[in-house]
Coordinates of C-alpha atoms in Angstrom, one line a residue:
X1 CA 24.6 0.8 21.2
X2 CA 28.6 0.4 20.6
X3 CA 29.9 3.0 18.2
X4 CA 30.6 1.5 14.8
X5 CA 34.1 2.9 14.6
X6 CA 35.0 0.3 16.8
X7 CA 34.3 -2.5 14.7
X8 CA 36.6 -3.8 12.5
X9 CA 35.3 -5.3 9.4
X10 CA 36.3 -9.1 11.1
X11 CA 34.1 -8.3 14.1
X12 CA 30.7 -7.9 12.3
X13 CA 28.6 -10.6 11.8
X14 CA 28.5 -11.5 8.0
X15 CA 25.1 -11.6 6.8
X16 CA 24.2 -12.6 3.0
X17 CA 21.0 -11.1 2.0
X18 CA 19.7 -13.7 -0.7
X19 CA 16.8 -12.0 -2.9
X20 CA 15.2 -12.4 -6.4
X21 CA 14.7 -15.9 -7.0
X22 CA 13.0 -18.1 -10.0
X23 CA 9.1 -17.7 -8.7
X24 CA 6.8 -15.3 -9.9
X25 CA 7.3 -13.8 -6.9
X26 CA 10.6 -12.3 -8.1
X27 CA 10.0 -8.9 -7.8
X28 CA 8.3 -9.0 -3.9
X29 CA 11.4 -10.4 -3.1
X30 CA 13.7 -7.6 -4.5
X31 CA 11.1 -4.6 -2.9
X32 CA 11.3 -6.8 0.9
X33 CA 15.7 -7.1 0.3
X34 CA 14.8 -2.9 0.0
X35 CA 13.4 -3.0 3.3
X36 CA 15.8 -5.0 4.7
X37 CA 18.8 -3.6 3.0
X38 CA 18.0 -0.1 4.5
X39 CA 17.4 -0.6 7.7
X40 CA 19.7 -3.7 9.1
X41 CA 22.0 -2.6 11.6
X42 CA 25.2 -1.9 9.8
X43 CA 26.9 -1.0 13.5
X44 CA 26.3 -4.9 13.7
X45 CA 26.3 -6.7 10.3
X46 CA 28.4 -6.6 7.1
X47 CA 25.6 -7.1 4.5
X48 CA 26.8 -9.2 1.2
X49 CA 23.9 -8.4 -1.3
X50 CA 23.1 -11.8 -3.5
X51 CA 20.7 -11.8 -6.2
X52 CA 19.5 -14.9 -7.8
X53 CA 18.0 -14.1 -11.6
X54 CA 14.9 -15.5 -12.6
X55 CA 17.0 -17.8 -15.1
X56 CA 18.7 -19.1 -11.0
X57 CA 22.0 -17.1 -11.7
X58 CA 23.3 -16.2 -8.6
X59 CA 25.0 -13.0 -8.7
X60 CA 26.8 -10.2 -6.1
X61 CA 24.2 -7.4 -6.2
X62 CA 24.4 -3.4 -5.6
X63 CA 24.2 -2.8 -2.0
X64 CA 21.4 -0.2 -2.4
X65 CA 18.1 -0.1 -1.1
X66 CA 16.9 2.4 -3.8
X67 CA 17.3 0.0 -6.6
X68 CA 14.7 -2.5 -5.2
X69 CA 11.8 -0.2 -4.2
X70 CA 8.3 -1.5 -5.1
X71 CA 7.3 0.9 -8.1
X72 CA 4.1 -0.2 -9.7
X73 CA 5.3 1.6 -13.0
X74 CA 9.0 0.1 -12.8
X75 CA 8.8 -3.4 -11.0
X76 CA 13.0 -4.0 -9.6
X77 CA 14.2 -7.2 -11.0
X78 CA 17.6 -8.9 -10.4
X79 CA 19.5 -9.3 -14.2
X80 CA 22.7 -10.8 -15.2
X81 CA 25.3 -8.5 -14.3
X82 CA 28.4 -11.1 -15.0
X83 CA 29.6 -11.5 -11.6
X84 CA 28.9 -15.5 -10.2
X85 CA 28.7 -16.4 -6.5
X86 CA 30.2 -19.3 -5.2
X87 CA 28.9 -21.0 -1.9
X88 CA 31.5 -23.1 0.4
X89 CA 31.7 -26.0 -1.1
X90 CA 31.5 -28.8 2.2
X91 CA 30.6 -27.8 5.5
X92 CA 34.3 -27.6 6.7
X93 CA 34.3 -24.1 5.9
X94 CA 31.9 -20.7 5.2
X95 CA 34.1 -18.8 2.9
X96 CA 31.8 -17.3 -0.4
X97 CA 33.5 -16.0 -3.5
X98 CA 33.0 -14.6 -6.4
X99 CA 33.9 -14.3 -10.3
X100 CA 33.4 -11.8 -12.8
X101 CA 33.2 -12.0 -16.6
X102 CA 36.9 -10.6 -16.6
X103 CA 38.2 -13.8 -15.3
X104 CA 39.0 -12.4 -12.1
X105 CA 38.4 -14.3 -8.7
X106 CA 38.1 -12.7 -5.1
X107 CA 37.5 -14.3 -1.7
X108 CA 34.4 -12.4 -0.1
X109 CA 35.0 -13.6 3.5
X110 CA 33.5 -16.0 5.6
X111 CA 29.6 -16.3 6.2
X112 CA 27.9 -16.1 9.7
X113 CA 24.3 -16.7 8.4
X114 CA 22.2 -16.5 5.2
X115 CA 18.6 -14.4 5.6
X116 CA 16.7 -16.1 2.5
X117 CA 14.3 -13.5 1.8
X118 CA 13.0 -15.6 -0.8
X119 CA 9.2 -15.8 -2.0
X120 CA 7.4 -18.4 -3.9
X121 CA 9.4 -21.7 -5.4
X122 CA 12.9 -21.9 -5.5
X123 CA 13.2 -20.5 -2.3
X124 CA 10.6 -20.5 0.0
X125 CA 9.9 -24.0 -0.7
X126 CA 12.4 -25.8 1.0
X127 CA 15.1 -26.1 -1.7
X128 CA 17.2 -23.1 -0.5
X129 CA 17.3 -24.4 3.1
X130 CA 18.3 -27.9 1.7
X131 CA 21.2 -26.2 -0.1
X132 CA 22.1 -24.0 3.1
X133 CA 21.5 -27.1 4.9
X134 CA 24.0 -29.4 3.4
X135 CA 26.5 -26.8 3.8
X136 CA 26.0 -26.2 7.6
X137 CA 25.4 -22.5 6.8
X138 CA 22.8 -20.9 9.6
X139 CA 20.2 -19.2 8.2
X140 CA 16.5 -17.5 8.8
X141 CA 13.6 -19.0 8.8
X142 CA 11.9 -22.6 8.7
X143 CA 13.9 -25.8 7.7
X144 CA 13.3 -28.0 5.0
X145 CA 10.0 -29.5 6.2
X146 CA 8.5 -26.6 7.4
X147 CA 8.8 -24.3 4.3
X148 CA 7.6 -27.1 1.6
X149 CA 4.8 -27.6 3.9
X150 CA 4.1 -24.2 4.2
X151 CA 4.3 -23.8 0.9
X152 CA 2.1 -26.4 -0.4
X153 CA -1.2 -25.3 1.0
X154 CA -2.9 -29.1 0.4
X155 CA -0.3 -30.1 3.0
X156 CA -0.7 -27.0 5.0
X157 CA -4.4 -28.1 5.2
X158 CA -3.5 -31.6 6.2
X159 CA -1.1 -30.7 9.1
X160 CA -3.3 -28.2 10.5
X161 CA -6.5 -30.4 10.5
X162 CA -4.5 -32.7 12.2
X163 CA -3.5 -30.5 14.9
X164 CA -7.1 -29.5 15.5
X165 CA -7.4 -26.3 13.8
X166 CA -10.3 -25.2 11.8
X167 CA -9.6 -24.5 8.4
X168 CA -11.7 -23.8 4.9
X169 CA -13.3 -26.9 3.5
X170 CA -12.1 -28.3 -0.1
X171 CA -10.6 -30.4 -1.7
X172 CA -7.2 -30.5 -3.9
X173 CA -7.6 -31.3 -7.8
X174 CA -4.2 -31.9 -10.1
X175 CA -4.1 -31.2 -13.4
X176 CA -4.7 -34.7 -14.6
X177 CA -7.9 -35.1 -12.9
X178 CA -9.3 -31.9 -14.4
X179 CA -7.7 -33.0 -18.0
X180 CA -9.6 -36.1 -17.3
X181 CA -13.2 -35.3 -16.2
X182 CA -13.7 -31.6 -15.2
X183 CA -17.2 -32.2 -15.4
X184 CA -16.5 -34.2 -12.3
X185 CA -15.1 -31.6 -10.6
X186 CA -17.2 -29.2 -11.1
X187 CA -20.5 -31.1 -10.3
X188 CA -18.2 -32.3 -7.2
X189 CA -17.5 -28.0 -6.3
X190 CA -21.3 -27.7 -6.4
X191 CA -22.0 -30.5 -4.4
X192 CA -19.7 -30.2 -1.9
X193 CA -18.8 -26.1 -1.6
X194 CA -20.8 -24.6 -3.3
X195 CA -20.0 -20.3 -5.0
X196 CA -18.0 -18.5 -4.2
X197 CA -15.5 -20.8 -4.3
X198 CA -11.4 -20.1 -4.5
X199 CA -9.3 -21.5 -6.8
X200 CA -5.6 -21.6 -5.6
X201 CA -2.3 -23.0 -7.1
X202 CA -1.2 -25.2 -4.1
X203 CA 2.7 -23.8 -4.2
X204 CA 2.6 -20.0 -5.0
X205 CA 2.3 -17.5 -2.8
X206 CA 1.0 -13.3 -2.9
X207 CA -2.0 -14.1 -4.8
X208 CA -0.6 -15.0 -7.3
X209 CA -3.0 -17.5 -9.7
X210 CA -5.5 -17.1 -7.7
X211 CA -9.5 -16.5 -8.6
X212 CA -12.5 -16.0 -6.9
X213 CA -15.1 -17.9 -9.0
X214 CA -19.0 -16.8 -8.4
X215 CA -20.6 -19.5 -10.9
X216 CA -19.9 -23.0 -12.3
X217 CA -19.0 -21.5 -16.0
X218 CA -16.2 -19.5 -14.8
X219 CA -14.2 -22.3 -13.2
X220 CA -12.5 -23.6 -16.2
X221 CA -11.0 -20.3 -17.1
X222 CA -9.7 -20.1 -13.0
X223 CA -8.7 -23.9 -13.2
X224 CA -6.5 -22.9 -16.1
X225 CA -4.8 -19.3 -14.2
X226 CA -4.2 -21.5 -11.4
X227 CA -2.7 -25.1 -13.5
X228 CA -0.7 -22.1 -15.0
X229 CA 1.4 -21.9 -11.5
X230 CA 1.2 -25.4 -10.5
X231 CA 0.5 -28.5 -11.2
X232 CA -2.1 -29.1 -8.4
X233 CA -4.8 -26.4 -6.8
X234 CA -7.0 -26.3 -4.2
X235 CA -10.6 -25.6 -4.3
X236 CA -12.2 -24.2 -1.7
X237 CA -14.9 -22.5 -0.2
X238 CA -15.8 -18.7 -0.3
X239 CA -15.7 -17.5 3.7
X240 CA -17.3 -14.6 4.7
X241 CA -15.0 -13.2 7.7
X242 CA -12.6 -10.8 8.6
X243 CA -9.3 -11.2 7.5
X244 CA -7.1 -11.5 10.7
X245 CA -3.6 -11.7 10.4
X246 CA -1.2 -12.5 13.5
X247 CA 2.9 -12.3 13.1
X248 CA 5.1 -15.1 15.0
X249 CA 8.4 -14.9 15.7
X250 CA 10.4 -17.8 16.4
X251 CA 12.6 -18.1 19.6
X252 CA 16.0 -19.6 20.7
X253 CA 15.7 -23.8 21.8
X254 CA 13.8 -24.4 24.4
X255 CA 11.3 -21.1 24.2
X256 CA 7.8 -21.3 22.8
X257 CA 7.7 -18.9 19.5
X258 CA 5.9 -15.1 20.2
X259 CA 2.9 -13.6 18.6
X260 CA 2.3 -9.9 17.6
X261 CA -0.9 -8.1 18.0
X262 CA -3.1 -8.8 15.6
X263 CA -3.3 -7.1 11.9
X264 CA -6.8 -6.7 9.4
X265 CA -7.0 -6.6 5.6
X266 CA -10.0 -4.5 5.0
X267 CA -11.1 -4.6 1.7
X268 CA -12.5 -1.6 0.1
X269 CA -12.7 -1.5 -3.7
X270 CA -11.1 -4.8 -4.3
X271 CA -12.7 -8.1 -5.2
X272 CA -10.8 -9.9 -2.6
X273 CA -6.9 -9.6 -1.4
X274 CA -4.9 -10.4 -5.2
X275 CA -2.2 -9.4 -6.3
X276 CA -2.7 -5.9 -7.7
X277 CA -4.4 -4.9 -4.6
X278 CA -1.4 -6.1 -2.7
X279 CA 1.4 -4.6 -4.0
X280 CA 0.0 -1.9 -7.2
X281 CA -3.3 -0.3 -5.7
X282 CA -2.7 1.3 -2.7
X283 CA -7.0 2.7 -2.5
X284 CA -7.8 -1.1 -2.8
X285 CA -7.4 -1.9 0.7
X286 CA -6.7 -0.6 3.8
X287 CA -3.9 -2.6 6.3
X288 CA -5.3 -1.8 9.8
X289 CA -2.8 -2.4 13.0
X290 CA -3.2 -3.2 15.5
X291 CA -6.8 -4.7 14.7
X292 CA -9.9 -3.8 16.4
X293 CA -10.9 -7.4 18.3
X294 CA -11.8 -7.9 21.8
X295 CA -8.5 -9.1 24.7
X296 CA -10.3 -12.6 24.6
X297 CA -10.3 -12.6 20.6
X298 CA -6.5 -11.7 20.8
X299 CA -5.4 -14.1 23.2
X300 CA -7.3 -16.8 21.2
X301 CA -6.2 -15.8 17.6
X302 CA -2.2 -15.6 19.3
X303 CA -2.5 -19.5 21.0
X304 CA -3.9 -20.7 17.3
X305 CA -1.1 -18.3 15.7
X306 CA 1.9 -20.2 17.6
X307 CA 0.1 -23.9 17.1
X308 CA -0.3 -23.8 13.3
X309 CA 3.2 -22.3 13.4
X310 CA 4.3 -25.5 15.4
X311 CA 2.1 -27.7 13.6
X312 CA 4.2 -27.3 10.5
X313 CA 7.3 -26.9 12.5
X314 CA 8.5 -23.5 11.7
X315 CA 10.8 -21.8 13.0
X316 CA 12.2 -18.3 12.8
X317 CA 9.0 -16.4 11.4
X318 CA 5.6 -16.8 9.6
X319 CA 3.1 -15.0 9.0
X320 CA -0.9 -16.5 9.9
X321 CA -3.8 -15.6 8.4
X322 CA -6.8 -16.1 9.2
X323 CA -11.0 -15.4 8.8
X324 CA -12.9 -14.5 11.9
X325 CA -16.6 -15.6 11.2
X326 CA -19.4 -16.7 13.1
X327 CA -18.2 -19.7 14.3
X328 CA -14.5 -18.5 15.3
X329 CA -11.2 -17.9 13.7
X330 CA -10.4 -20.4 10.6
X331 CA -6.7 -20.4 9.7
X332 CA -6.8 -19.7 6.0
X333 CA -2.3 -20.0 5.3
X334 CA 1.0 -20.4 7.2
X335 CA 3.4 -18.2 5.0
X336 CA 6.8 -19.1 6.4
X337 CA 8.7 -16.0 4.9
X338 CA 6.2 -13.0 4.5
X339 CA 6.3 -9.9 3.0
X340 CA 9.0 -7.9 4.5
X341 CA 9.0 -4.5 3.2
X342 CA 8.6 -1.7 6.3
X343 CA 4.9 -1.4 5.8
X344 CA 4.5 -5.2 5.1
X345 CA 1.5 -6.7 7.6
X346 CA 4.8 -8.9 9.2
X347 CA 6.9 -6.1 10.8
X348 CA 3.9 -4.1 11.1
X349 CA 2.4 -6.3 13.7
X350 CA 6.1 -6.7 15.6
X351 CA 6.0 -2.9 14.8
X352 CA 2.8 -2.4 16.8
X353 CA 4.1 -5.1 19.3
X354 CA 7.1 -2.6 20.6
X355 CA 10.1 -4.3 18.0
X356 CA 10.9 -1.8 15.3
X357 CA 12.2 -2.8 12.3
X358 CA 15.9 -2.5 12.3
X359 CA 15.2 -4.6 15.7
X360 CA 12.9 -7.1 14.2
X361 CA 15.7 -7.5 11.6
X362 CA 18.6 -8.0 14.2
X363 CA 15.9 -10.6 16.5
X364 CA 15.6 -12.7 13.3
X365 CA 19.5 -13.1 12.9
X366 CA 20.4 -13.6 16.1
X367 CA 17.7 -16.5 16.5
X368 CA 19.2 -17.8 13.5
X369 CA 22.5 -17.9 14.3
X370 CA 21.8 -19.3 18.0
X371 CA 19.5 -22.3 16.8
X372 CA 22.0 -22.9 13.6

């Protein structure tokens, strides 16, 4: 590798790490801008730290890892610090700035490519990229179609059904039909899935809103956790698998995207995979890589990896997870920008794959910035 002291500051690459956001997923995106923050290749990359409140302020953060760490006591959270970021303004230049409360104004240089590391709404949804988008700035990850599809998992379902890959029956229910007749609904959930059944908001990610329902009288009180997220959830039916998980990583045009070995989510005290045994209960469940399946179950869960990811048209990275049952594997979500702390399931597959980290972190700009 080229010694740093022979970079000048105009010969790095400019990244601007964008983390925080307006979901609830606010504080998994400042513990993955941690990961990221600490281990990108600063021989390579002049990192501008930007924060985005969860009122949508966007402002120049501390570039230190230390402050973002996932602490289960003392979640990190992006606040108001009085400095505003200011994006270029056309796409005939990439310059970023910044004011502070003072009144003062400062040129921040110009921007090679944006890494999003954005969960949830606001962010992984397609409206980021749209904004990116407009102003020609590169930048990792899926487009604008492929993250709001991705993100809404009743169009996730559709795209991958059409595509010919197996996923868990249901049905979608908005929050008008439930206000309407949720006796409907729930004779229609008996008749048609039966318990366990899931309730999930359609558009948040890590769990969040989501319940495992065992019997008919606890669906109301899941319908309203999940219509507490969104305005639309899907109901659908309990699987009994394993929970494989396979990483894909995009490629420059004209290559077909790469799959990791595969990873397993074995639960252990946990009801199933929420929140709390995600990111605060580390005895909940166990994160096993590289998974214990067969060459043939491999081979077969990596070609159904890259086709959901080119179902929804993704590019740059997702994440696929899926159950392995009796009759196969059954994609269960395409997360187009995982977890991405250093012991997230994501770089823990590429991990277990032969690219570390700091690599996996420079692979994902460099695709950006050749297909941008």
């Amino acid at each position: 590798m080229t010694d740093s002291a022979q970079h000048s500051p105009e010969e790095l690459t400019t990244v601007v790490v964008l983390f925080g956001g307006r979901s609830s997923e606010h504080q998994i995106s400042c513990a993955t801008a941690a990961g990221v923050l600490a281990a990108i290749d600063r021989e390579r990359f002049r990192v501008i730290p930007v924060g985005i409140t969860r009122e949508g302020v966007w402002v120049l953060e501390e570039d230190d890892p230390e402050k973002f760490r996932l602490n289960p006591d003392n979640l990190p959270e992006v606040v108001d610090n009085g400095t505003r970021i200011h994006l270029p303004d056309s796409a005939q230049h990439r310059r970023i700035s910044i004011s502070r409360a003072d009144g003062s104004f400062d040129q921040l240089g110009n921007i090679d490519v944006v890494f999003p590391i954005l969960h949830g709404p606001y962010g992984e949804d397609g409206t980021i990229q749209g904004q990116l988008s407009l102003v020609d700035l590169p930048f990792v990850g899926s487009g604008v179609l492929a993250s709001a599809a991705g993100m809404d998992k009743h169009y996730t379902k559709i795209l991958l059904e059409a595509a010919g890959l197996r996923v868990a029956p249901g049905f979608t229910v908005h929050a008008h039909e439930w206000a309407q007749d949720a006796a409907a609904v729930t004779e229609r959930v008996a008749a048609e899935i039966g318990y366990p059944a899931f309730v999930k908001p359609a558009r948040a990610g890590s769990s969040v809103g989501v319940s495992k329902v065992k019997q008919p009288e606890a669906l109301a009180e899941a319908m309203a956790v999940g219509l507490a997220e969104d305005d639309h959830v899907l109901i659908e039916q309990g699987i009994n698998g394993r929970e494989i998980e396979i990483a894909v990583l995009g490629s420059r045009r004209g290559e077909r995207a790469r799959a990791s070995v595969a990873g397993e989510i074995i639960i252990d005290t946990a009801e199933f995979y929420d929140f709390a045994a995600k990111y605060l209960d580390d005895t909940a469940v166990r994160l096993s890589c590289p998974a214990e399946v067969t060459d043939a179950q491999l081979a077969e869960a990596q070609e159904l990896a890259i086709r959901a990811f080119e179902a929804l048209g993704a590019e740059g990275l997702a994440r696929v997870d899926f159950f392995l049952d009796d009759q196969g594997f059954l994609v269960n979500e395409v997360n187009t920008m995982p977890g991405f702390t250093p012991i997230s399931m994501f770089p823990r597959c590429w991990q277990e794959s032969g690219l570390p980290y700091d690599q996996l972190i420079t692979e994902l700009i460099d695709v950006a910035i050749s297909r941008g």
